[in-house]
Amino acid sequence: MDSDGYLSEILVLLRQLLPLLMSLLDDALAVVLTRLGCHLPWLEQLMPFVLSGVTLYGVIHGSKVIYEFCKHQGQSLRSGNVSSSQ
């Protein structure tokens, strides 16, 4: 695989991980700033929204993955590519 293939795979992976990374960054900022004695009310108010967004993204993305997997399995069963395990 050439470097363009790797680059596109890395970009897809980063796009999929972006909500999780944002959530981790938000939590890390809250913990570090609180330890330093700096309390930012807007950051504490932002945390539930970030968590809700990450959860919603996970549900939507997960349902797409499950749908595609089931669709692929259904096509495999119809075409006879799945061997019976008896």
C-alpha atoms as one frame of an Amber mdcrd trajectory, in Angstrom:
protein
   0.000   0.000   0.000   1.331   3.398  -0.901   1.638   6.369   1.402  -1.620
   7.906   0.114  -3.490   4.804   1.258  -2.003   5.062   4.732  -2.768   8.758
   4.909  -6.424   8.248   4.027  -6.715   5.449   6.602  -5.144   7.663   9.282
  -7.515  10.521   8.421 -10.539   8.208   8.639  -9.326   6.905  11.994  -8.779
  10.422  13.345 -12.229  11.499  12.142 -13.776   8.536  13.955 -11.791   9.188
  17.132 -12.322  12.965  17.190 -15.359  12.947  19.537 -13.589  10.640  21.972
 -10.438  12.754  21.893 -12.485  15.901  22.517 -14.143  14.259  25.501 -10.801
  13.157  26.933  -9.335  16.632  26.420 -12.319  18.207  28.161 -11.945  15.859
  31.137  -8.183  16.351  31.290  -8.563  20.123  31.272 -11.132  19.960  34.068
  -8.936  17.751  36.235  -5.672  19.631  35.639  -7.168  23.085  36.092  -9.025
  22.014  39.234  -5.782  20.619  40.674  -4.101  23.934  39.952  -6.882  25.758
  41.787  -8.466  27.286  38.710 -12.209  26.673  38.556 -13.865  27.511  35.267
 -17.645  27.257  35.508 -18.093  27.241  31.726 -15.838  24.191  31.445 -17.858
  22.355  34.082 -21.057  23.290  32.237 -19.576  22.135  28.934 -18.688  18.642
  30.168 -22.235  17.148  30.040 -22.721  18.443  26.496 -19.448  16.927  25.325
 -20.293  13.620  26.978 -23.777  13.659  25.423 -22.304  14.379  22.008 -19.780
  11.557  22.303 -22.509   9.160  23.438 -24.797  10.177  20.582 -21.958   9.804
  18.086 -21.161   6.342  19.462 -24.777   5.212  19.200 -25.167   6.515  15.635
 -21.814   5.195  14.433 -22.323   1.880  16.229 -25.747   1.388  14.700 -24.312
   2.050  11.227 -21.572  -0.524  11.804 -24.063  -3.093  13.111 -26.425  -2.420
  10.186 -23.634  -2.884   7.623 -22.453  -6.055   9.384 -25.967  -7.542   9.392
 -26.488  -6.508   5.779 -23.221  -8.192   4.810 -24.120 -11.339   6.764 -27.529
 -11.463   5.077 -25.930 -11.254   1.644 -23.461 -13.969   2.607 -26.254 -16.266
   3.741 -28.209 -15.739   0.507 -25.175 -16.378  -1.663 -24.240 -19.527   0.246
 -20.762 -18.361   1.284 -21.305 -19.231   4.941 -20.401 -22.812   5.855 -22.551
 -24.660   8.351 -20.786 -25.655  11.549 -22.207 -29.046  12.566
